[in-house]
GROMACS .gro file of N, CA and C in nm:
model
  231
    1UNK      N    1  -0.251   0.363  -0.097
    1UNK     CA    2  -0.130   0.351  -0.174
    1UNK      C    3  -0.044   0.475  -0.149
    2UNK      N    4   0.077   0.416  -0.130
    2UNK     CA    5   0.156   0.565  -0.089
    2UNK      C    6   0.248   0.623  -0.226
    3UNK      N    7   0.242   0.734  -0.299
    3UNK     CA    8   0.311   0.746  -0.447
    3UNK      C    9   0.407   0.847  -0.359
    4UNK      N   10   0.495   0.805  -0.466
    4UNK     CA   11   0.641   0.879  -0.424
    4UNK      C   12   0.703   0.925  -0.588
    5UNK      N   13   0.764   1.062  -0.573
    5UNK     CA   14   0.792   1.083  -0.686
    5UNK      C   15   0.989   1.143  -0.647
    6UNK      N   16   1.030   1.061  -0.706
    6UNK     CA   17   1.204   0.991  -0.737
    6UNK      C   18   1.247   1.035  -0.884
    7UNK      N   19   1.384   1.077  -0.867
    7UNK     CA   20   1.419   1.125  -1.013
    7UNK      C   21   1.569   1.024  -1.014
    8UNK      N   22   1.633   1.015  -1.130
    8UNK     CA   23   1.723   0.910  -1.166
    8UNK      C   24   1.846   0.918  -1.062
    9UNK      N   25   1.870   0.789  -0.999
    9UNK     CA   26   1.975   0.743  -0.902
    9UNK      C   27   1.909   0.751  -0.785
   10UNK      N   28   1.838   0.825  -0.745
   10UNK     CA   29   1.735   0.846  -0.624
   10UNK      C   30   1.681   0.691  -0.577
   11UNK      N   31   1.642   0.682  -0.491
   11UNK     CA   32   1.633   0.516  -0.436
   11UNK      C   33   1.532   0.554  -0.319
   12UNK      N   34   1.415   0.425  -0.283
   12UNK     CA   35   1.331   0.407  -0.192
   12UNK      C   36   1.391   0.296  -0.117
   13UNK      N   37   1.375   0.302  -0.012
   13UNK     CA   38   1.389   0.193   0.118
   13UNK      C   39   1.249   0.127   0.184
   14UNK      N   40   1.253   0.008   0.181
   14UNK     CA   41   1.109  -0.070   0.249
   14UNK      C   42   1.225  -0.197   0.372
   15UNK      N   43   1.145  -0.088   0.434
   15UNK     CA   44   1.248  -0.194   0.544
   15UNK      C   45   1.392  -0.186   0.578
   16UNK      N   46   1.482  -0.245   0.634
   16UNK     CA   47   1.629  -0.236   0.652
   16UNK      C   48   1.682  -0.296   0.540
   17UNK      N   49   1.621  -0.419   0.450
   17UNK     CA   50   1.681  -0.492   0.389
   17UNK      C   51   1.636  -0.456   0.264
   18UNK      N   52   1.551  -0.407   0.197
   18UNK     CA   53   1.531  -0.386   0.057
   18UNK      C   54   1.538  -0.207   0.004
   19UNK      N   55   1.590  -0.203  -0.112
   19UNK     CA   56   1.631  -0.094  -0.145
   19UNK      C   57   1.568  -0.108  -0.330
   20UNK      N   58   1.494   0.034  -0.383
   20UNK     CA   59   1.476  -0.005  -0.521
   20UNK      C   60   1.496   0.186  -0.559
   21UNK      N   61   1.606   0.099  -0.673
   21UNK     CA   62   1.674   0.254  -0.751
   21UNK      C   63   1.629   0.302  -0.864
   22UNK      N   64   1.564   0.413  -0.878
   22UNK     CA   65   1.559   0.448  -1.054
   22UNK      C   66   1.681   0.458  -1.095
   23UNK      N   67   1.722   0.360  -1.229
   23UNK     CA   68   1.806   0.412  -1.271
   23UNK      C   69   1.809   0.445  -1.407
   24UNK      N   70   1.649   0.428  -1.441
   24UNK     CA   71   1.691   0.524  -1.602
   24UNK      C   72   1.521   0.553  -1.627
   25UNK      N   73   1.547   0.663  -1.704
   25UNK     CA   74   1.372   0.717  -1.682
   25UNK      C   75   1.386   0.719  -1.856
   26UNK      N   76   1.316   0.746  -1.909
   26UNK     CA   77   1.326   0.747  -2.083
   26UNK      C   78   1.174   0.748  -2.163
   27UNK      N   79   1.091   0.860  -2.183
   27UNK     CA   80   0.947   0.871  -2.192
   27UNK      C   81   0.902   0.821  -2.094
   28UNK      N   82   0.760   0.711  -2.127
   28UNK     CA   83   0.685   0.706  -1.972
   28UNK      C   84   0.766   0.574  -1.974
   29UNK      N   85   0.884   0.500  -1.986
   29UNK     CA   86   0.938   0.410  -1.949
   29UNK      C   87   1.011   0.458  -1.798
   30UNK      N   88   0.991   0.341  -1.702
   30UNK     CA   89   1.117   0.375  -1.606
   30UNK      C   90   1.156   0.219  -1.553
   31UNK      N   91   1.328   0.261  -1.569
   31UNK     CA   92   1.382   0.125  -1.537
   31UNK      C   93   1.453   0.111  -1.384
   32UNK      N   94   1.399  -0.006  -1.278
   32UNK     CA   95   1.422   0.029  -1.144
   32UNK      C   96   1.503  -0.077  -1.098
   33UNK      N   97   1.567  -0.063  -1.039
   33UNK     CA   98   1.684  -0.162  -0.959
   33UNK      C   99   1.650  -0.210  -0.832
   34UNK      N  100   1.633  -0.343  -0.835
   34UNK     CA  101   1.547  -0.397  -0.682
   34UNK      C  102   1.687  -0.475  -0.613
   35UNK      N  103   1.713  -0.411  -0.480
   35UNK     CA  104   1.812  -0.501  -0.419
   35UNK      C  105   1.701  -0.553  -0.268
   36UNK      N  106   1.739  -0.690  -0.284
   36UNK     CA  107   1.670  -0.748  -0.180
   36UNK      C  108   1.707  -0.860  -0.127
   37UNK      N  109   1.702  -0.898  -0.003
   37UNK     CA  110   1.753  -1.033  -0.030
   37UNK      C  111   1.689  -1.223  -0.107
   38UNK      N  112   1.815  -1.291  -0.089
   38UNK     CA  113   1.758  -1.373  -0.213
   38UNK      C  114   1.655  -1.418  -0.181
   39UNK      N  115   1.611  -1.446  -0.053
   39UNK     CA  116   1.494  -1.544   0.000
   39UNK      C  117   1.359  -1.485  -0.023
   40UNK      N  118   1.354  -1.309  -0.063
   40UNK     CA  119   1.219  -1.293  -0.050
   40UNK      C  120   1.213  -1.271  -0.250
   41UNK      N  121   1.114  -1.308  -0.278
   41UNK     CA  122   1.113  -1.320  -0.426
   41UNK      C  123   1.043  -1.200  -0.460
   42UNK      N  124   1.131  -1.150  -0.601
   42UNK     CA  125   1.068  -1.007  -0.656
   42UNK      C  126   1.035  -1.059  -0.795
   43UNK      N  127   0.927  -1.015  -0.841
   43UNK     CA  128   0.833  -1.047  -0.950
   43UNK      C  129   0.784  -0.898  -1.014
   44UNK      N  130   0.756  -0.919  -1.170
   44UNK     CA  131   0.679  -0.812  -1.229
   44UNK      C  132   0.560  -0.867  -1.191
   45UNK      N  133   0.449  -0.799  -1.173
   45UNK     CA  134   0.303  -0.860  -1.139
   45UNK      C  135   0.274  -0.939  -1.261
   46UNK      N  136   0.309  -0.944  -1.414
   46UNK     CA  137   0.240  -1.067  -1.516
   46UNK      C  138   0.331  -1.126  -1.487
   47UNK      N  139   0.444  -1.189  -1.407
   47UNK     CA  140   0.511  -1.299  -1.399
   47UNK      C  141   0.443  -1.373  -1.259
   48UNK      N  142   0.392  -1.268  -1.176
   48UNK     CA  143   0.368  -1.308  -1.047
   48UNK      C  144   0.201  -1.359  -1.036
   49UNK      N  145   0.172  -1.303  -1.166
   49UNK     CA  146  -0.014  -1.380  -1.201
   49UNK      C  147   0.027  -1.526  -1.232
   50UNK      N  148   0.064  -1.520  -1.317
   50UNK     CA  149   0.097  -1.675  -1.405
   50UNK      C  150   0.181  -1.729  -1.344
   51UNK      N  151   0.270  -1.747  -1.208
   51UNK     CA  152   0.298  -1.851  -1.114
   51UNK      C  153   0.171  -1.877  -1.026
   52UNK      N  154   0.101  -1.725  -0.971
   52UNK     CA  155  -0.021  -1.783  -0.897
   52UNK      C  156  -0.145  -1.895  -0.972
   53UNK      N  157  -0.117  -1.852  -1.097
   53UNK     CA  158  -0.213  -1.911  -1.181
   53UNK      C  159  -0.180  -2.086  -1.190
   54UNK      N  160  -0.047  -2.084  -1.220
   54UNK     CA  161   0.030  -2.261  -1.253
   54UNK      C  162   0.007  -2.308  -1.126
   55UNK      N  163   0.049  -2.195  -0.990
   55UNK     CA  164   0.031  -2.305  -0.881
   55UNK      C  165  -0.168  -2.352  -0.823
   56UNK      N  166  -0.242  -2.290  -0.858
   56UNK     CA  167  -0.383  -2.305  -0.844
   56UNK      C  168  -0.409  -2.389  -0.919
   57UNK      N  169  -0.342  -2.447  -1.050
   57UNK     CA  170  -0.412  -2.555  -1.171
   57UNK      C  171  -0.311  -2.638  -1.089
   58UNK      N  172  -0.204  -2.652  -1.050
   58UNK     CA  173  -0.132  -2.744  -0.982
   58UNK      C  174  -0.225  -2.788  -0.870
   59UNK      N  175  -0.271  -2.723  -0.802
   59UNK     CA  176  -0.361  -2.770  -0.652
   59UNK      C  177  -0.469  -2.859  -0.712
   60UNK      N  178  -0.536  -2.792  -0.840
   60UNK     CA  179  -0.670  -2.875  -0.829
   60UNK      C  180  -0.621  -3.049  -0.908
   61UNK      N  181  -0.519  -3.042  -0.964
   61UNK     CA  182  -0.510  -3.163  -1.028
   61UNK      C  183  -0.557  -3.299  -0.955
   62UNK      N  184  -0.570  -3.388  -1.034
   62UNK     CA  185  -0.603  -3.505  -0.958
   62UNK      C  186  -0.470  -3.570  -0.953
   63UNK      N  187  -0.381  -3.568  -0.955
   63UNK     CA  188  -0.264  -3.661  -0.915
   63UNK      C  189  -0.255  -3.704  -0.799
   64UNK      N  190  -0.210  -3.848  -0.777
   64UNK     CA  191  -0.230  -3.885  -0.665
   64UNK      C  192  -0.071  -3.940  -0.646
   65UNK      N  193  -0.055  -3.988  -0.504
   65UNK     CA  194   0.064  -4.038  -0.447
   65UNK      C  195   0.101  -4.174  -0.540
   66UNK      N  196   0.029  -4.293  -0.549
   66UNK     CA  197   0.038  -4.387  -0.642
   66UNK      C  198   0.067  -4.349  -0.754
   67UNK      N  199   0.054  -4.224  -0.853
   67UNK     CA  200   0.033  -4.227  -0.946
   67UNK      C  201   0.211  -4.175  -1.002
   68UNK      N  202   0.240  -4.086  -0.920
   68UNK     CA  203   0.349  -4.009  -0.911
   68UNK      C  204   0.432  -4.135  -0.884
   69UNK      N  205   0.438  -4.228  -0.839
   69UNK     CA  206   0.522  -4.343  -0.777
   69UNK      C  207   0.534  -4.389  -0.945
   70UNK      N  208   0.409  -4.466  -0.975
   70UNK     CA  209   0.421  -4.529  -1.102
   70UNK      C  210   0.469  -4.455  -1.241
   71UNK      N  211   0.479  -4.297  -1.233
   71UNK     CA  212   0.570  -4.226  -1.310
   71UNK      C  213   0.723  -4.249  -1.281
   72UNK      N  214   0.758  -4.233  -1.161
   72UNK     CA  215   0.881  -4.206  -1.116
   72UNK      C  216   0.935  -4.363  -1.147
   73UNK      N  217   0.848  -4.480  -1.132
   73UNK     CA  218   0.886  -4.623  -1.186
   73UNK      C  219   0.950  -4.637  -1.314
   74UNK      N  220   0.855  -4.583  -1.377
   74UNK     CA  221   0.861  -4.626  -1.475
   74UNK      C  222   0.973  -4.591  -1.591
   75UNK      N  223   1.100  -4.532  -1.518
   75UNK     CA  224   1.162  -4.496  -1.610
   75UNK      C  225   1.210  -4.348  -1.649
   76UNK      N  226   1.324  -4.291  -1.691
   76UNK     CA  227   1.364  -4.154  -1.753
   76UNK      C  228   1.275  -4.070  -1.824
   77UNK      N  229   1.229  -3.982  -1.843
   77UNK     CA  230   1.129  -3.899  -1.897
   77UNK      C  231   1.204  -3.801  -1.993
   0.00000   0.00000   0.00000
């Protein structure tokens, strides 16, 4: 792990395209500014557990192709 120590407005670069700014430090709070582009997705890690999590209970489901048909039949939800 590489630690880097940044004081307010100061900014890290990963790559040509992403840039992340401190821009406010306040006790052990620090608030950081992620510019990136739109296609690559930035997540807090408990937002980025609990999509990995929804999409793994999504995989194991049993839904099947028929079944999804006879939802989509059947009407507005």
């Amino acid at each position: 792990m590489l630690v880097l120590a940044r004081k307010k407005g100061q900014v890290i670069k990963l790559g040509p395209d992403i840039s992340i700014t401190v821009l406010d430090i306040r006790g052990d709070t620090v608030r950081l500014g992620v510019d990136a582009p739109r296609s690559l997705p930035v997540h807090r890690l408990e937002v980025y557990t609990e999509i990995e999590q929804a999409n793994q209970e999504a995989a194991q489901s049993n839904i099947t192709l028929e079944g999804l048909t006879a939802f989509k039949l059947s009407g507005p939800h």
